[in-house]
PDB file of C-alpha atoms in Angstrom:
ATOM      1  CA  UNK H  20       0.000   0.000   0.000  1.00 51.00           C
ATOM      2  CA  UNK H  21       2.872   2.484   0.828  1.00 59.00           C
ATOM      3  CA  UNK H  22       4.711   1.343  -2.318  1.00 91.00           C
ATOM      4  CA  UNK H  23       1.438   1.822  -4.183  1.00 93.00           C
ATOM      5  CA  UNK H  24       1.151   5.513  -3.188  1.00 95.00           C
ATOM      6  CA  UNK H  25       4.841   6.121  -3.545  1.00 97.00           C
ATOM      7  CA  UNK H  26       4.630   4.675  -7.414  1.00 97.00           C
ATOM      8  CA  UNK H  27       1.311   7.000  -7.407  1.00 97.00           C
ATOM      9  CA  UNK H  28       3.087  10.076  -6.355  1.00 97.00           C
ATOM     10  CA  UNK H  29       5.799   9.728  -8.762  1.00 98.00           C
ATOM     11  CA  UNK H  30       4.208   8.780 -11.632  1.00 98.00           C
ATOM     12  CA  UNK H  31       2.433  11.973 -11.014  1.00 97.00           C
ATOM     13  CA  UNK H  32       5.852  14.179 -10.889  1.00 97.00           C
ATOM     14  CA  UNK H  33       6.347  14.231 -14.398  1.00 96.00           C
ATOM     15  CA  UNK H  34       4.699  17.346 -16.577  1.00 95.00           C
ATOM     16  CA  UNK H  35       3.961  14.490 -19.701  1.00 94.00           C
ATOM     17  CA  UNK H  36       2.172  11.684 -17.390  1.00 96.00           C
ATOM     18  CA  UNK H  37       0.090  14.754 -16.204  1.00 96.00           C
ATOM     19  CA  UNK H  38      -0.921  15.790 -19.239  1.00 95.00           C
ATOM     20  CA  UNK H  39      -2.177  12.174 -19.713  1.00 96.00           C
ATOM     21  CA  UNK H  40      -4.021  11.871 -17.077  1.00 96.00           C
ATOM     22  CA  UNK H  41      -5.996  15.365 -17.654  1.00 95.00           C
ATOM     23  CA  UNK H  42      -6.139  14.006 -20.998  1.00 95.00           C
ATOM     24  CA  UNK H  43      -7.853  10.182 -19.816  1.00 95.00           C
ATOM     25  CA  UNK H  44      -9.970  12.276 -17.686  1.00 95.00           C
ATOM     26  CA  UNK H  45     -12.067  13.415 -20.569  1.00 93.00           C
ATOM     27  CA  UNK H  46     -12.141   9.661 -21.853  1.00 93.00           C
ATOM     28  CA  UNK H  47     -10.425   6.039 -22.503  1.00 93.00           C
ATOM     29  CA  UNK H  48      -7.922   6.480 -25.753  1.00 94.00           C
ATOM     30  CA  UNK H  49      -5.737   4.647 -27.489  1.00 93.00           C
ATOM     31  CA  UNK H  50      -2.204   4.430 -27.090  1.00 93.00           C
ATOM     32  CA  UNK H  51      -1.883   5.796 -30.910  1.00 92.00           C
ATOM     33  CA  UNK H  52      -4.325   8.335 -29.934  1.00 93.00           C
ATOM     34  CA  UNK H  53      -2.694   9.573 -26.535  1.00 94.00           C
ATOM     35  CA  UNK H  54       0.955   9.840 -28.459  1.00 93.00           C
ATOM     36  CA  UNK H  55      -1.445  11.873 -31.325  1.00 90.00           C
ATOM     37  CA  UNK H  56      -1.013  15.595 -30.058  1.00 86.00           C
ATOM     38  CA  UNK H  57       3.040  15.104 -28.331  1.00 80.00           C
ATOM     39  CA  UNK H  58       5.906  15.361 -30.502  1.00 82.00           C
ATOM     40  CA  UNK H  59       7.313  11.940 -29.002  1.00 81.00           C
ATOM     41  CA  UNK H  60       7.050   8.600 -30.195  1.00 88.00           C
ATOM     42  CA  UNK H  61       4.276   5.853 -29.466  1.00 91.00           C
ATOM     43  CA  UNK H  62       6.967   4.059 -27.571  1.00 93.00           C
ATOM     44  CA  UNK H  63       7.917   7.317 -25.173  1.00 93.00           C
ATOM     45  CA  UNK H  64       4.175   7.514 -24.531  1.00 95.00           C
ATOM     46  CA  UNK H  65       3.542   3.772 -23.940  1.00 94.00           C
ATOM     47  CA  UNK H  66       6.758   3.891 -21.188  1.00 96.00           C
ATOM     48  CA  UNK H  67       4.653   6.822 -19.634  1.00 96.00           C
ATOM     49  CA  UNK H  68       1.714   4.704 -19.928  1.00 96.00           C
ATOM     50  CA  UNK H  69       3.703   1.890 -18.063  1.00 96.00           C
ATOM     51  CA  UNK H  70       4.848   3.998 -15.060  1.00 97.00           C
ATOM     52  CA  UNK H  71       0.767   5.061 -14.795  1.00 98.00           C
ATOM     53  CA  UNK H  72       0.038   1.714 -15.098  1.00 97.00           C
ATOM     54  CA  UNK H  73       1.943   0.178 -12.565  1.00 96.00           C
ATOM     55  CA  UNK H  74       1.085   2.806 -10.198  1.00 97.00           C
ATOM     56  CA  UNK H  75      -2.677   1.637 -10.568  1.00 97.00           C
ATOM     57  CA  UNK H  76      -3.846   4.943 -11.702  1.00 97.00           C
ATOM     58  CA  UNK H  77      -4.834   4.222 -15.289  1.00 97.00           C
ATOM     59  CA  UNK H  78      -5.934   0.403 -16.713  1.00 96.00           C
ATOM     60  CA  UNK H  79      -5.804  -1.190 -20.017  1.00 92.00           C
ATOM     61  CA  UNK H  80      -9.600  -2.152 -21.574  1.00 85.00           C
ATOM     62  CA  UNK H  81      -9.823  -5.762 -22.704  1.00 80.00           C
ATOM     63  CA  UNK H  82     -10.571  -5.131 -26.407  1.00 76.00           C
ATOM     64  CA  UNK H  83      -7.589  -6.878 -28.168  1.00 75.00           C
ATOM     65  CA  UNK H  84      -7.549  -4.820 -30.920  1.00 79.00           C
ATOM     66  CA  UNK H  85      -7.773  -1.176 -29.680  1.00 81.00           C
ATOM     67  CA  UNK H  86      -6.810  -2.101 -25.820  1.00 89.00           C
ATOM     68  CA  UNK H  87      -7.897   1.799 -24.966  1.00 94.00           C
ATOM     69  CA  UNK H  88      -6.604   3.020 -21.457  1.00 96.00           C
ATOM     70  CA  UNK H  89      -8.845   3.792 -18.763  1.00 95.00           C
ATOM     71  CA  UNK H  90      -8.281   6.184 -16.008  1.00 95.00           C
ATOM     72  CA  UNK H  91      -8.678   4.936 -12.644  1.00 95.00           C
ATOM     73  CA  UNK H  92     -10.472   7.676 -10.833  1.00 92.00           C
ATOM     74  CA  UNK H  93     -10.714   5.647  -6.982  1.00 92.00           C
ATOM     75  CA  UNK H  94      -6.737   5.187  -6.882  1.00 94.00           C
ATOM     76  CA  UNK H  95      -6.997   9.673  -7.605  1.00 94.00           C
ATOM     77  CA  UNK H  96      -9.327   9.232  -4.839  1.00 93.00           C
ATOM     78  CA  UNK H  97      -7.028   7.643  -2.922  1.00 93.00           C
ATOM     79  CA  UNK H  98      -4.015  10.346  -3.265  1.00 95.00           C
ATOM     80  CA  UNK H  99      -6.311  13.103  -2.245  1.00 94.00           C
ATOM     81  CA  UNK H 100      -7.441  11.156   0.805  1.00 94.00           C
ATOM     82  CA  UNK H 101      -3.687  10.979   2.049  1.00 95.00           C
ATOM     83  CA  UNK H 102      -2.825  14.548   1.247  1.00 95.00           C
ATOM     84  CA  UNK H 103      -6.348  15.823   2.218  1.00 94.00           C
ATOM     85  CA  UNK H 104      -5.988  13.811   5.880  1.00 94.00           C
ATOM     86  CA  UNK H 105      -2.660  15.955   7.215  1.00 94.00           C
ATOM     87  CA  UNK H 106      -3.941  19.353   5.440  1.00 92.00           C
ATOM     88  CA  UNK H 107      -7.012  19.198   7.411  1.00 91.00           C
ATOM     89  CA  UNK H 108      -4.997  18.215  10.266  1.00 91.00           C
ATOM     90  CA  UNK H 109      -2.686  21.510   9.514  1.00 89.00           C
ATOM     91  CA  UNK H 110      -5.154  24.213   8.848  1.00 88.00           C
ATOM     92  CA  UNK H 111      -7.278  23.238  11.586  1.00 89.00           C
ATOM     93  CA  UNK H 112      -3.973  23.522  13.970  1.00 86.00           C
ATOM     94  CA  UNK H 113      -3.755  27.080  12.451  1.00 83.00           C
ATOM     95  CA  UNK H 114      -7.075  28.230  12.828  1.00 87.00           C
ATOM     96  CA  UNK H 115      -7.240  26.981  16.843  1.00 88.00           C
ATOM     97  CA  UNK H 116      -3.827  28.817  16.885  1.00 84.00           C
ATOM     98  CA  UNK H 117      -5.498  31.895  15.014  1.00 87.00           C
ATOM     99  CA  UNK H 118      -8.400  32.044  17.832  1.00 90.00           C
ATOM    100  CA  UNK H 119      -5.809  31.610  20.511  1.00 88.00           C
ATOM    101  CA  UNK H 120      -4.042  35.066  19.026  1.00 89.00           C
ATOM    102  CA  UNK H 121      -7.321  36.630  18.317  1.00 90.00           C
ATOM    103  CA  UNK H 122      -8.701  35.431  22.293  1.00 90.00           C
ATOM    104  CA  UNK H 123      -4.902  37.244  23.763  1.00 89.00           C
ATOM    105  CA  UNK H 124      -5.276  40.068  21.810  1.00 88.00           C
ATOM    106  CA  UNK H 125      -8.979  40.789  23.118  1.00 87.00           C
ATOM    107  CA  UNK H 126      -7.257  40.380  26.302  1.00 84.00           C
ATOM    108  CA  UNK H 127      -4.683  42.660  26.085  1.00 79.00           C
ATOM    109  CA  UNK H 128      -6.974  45.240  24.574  1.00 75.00           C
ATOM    110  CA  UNK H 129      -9.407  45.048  27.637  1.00 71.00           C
ATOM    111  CA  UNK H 130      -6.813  45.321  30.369  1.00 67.00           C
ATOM    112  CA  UNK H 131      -4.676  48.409  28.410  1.00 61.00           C
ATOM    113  CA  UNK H 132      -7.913  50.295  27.342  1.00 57.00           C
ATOM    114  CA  UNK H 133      -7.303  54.197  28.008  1.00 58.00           C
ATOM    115  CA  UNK H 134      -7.173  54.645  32.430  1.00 56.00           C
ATOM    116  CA  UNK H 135     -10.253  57.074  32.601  1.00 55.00           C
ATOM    117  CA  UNK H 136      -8.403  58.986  34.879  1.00 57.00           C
ATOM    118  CA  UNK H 137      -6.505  60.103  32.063  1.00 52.00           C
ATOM    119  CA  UNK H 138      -9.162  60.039  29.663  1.00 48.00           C
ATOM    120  CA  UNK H 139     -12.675  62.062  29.738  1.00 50.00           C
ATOM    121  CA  UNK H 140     -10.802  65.166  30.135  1.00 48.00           C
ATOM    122  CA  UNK H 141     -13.778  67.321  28.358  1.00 47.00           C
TER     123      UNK H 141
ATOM    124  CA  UNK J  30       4.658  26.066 -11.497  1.00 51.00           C
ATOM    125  CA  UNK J  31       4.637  22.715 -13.743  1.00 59.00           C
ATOM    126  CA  UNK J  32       7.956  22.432 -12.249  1.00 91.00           C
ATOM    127  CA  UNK J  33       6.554  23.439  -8.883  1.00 93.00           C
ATOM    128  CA  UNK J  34       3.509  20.673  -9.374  1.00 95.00           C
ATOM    129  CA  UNK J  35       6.959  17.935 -10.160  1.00 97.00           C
ATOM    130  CA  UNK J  36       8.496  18.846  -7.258  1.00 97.00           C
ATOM    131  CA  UNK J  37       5.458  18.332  -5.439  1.00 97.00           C
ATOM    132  CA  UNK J  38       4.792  14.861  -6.211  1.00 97.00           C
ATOM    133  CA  UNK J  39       8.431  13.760  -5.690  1.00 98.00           C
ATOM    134  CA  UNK J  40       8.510  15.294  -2.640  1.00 98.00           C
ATOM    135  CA  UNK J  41       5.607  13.109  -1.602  1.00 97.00           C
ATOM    136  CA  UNK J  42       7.119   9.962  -3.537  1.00 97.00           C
ATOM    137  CA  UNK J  43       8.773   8.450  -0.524  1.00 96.00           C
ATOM    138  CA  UNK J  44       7.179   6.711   2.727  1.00 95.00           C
ATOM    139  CA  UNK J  45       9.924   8.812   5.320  1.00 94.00           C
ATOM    140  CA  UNK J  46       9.140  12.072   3.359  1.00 96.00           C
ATOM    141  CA  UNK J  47       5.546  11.349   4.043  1.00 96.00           C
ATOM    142  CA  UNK J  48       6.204  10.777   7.452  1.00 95.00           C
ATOM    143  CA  UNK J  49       7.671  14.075   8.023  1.00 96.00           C
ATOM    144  CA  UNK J  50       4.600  15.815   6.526  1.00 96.00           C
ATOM    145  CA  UNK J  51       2.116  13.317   8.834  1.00 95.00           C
ATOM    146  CA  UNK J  52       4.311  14.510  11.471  1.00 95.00           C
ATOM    147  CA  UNK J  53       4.827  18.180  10.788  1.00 95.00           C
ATOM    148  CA  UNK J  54       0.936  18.552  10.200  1.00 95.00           C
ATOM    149  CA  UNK J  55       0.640  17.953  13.981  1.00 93.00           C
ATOM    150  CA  UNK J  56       2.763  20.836  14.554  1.00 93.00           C
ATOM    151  CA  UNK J  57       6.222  22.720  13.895  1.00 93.00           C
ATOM    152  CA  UNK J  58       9.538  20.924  14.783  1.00 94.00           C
ATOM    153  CA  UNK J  59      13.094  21.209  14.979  1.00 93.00           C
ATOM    154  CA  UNK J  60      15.361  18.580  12.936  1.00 93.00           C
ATOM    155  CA  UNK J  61      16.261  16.981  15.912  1.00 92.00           C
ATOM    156  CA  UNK J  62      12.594  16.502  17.055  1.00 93.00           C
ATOM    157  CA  UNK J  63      11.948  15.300  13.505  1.00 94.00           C
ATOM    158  CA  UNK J  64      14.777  13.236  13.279  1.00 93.00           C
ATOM    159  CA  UNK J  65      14.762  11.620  16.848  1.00 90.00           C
ATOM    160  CA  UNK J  66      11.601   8.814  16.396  1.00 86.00           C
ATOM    161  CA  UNK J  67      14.104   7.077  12.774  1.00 80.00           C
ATOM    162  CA  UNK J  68      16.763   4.900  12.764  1.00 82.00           C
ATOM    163  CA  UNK J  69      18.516   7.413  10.508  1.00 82.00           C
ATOM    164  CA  UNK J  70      20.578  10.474  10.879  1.00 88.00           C
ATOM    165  CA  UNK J  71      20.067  14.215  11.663  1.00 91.00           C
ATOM    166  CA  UNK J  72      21.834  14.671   8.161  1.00 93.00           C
ATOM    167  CA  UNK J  73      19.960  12.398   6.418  1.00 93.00           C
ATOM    168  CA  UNK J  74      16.144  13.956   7.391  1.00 95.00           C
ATOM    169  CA  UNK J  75      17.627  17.379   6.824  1.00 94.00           C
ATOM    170  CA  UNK J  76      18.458  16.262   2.837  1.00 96.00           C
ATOM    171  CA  UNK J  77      14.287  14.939   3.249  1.00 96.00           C
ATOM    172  CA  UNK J  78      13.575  18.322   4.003  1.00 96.00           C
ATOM    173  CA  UNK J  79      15.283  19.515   1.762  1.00 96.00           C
ATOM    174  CA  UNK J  80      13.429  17.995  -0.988  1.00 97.00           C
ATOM    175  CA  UNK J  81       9.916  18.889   1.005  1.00 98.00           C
ATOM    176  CA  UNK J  82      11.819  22.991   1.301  1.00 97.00           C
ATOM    177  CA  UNK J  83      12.079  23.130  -2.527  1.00 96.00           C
ATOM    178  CA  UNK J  84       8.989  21.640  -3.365  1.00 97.00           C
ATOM    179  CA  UNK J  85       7.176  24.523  -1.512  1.00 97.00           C
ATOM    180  CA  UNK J  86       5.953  22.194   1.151  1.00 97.00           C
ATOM    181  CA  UNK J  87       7.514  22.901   3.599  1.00 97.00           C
ATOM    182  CA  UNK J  88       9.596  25.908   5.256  1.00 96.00           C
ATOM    183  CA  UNK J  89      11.983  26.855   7.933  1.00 92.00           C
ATOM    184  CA  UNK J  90      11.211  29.414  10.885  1.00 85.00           C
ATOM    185  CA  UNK J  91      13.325  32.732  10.950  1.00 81.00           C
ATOM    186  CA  UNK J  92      13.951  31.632  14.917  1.00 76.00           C
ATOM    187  CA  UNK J  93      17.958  31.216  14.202  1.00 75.00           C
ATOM    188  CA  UNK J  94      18.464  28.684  17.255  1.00 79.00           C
ATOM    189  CA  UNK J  95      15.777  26.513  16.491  1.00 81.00           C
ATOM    190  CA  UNK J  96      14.726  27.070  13.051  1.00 89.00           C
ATOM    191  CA  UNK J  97      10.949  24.346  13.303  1.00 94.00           C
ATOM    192  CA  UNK J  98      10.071  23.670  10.324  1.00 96.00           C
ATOM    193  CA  UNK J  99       6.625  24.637   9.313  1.00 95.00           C
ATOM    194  CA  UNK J 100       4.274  22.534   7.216  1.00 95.00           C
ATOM    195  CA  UNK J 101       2.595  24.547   3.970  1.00 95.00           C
ATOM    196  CA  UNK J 102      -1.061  23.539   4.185  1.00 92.00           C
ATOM    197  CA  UNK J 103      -1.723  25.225   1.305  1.00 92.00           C
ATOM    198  CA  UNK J 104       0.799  23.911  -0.867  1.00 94.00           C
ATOM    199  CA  UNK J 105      -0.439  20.535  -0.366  1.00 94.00           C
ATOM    200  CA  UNK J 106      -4.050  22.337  -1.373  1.00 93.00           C
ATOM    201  CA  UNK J 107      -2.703  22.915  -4.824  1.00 93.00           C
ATOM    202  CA  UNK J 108      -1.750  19.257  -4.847  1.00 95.00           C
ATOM    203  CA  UNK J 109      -5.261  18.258  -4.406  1.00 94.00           C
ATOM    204  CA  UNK J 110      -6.797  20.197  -6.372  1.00 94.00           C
ATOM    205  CA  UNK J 111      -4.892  19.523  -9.436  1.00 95.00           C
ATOM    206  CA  UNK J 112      -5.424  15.680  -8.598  1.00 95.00           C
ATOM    207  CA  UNK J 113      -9.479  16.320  -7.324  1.00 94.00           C
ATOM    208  CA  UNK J 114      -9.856  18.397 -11.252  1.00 94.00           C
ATOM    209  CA  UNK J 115      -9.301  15.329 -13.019  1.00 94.00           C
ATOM    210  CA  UNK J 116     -10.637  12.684 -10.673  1.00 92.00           C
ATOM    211  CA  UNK J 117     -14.069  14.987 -10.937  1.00 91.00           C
ATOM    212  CA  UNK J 118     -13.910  15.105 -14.689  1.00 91.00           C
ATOM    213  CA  UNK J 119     -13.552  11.336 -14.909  1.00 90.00           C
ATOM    214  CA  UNK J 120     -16.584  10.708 -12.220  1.00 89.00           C
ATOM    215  CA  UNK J 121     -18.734  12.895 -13.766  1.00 90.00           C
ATOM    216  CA  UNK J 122     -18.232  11.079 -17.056  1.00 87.00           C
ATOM    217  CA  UNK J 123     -18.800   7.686 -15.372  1.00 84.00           C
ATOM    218  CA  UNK J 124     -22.097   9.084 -14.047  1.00 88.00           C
ATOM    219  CA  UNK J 125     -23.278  10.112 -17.386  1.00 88.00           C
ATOM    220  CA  UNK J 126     -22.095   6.654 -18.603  1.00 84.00           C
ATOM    221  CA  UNK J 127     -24.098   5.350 -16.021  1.00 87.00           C
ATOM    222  CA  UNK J 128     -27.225   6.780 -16.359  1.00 90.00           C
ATOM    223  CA  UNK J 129     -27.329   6.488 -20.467  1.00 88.00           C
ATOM    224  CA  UNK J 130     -26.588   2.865 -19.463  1.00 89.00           C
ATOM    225  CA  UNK J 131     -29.665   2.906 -17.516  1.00 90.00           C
ATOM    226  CA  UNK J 132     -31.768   4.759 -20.043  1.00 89.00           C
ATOM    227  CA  UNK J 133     -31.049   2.519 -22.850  1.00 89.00           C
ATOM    228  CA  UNK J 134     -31.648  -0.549 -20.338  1.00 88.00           C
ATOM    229  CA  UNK J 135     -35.159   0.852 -18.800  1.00 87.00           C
ATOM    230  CA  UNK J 136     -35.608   1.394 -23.293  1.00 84.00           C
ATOM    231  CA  UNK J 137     -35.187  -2.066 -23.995  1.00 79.00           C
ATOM    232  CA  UNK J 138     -37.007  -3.437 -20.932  1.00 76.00           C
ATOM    233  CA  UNK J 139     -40.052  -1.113 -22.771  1.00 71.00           C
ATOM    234  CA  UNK J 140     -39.724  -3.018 -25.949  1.00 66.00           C
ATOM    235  CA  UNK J 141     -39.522  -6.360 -25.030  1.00 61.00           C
ATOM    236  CA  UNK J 142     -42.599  -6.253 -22.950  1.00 57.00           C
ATOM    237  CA  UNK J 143     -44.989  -9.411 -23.533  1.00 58.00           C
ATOM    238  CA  UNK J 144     -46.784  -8.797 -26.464  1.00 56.00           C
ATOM    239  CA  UNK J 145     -50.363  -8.214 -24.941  1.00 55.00           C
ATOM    240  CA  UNK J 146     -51.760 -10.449 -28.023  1.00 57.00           C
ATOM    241  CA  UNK J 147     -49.697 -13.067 -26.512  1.00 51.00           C
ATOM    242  CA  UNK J 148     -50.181 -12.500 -22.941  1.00 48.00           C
ATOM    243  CA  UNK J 149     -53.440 -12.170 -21.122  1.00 50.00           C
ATOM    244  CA  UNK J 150     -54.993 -15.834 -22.090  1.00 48.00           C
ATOM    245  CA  UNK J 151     -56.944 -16.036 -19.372  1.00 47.00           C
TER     246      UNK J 151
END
């Protein structure tokens, strides 16, 4: 499972297996039809295609002929679980520290407000 | 910011890199602290952070002594949402596959009701 997210992540730090992916996104191609718009060969995108592939994030249909790849939305799911889980965890740290500032500051304001000694002079 | 988006993932592409994160989402720490729960040394978390520094994910405190590092919540935002785009896309499109599927099934289920010639003999 940790290998499987590490193979995810990496597969997904590389500007051309984006690209794919955005492309899949909008629908299963062929391998001829993914290398199509990129001025690289079928066999540059197929290694791409591999490295998605083995990462579980895209799958290969079972029509011999045109085999078109599928992306697999779940294992996207499954990234933005683990990244969502610790952001949450972050930004909710922040915000109790953000009321803690906001609750000190209220405090200090009340106790230094103007001595009405000094004040009310008119 | 492709290059940015690269980083990002790579940074995230290893299981002790993603324990720092887990960890630093529960708050700032010094190397030491970060470095004291692995079997590995000071030097080599500080090369992990490293990687996490210039990926934008995480940062060092301007406190000279200790220098915590600080987790970027919202770097790991643009992470998901980049990831949560596409995932959407491809849902969405699986829904509409869905329901056509559905449509054309409730369509046939129309057609191929008993002939009311045939049925109804009694």
């Amino acid at each position: 499972m940790s290998d499987q997210l590490s193979r995810a992540f990496a597969a997904l730090a590389d500007p051309t297996r984006r690209d794919l992916v955005a492309r899949l996104a909008i629908g299963d191609a062929t391998v001829g039809e993914l290398a199509a718009p990129y001025d690289v060969s079928v066999q540059a995108v197929s290694k791409h295609l591999q490295v998605l592939e083995r990462a579980g994030l895209v799958s290969k249909g079972r029509d011999a002929q045109r085999r078109p790849v599928h992306l697999e939305a779940e294992a996207l799911g499954e990234l933005t679980s683990w990244i969502e889980k610790y952001q949450r965890r972050a930004e909710e740290r922040f915000q109790r520290l953000e009321a803690l500032l906001t609750e000190i500051s209220s405090t200090t304001r009340t106790t230094t407000q103007p001595n009405p000694r000094e004040g009310r002079t008119t």
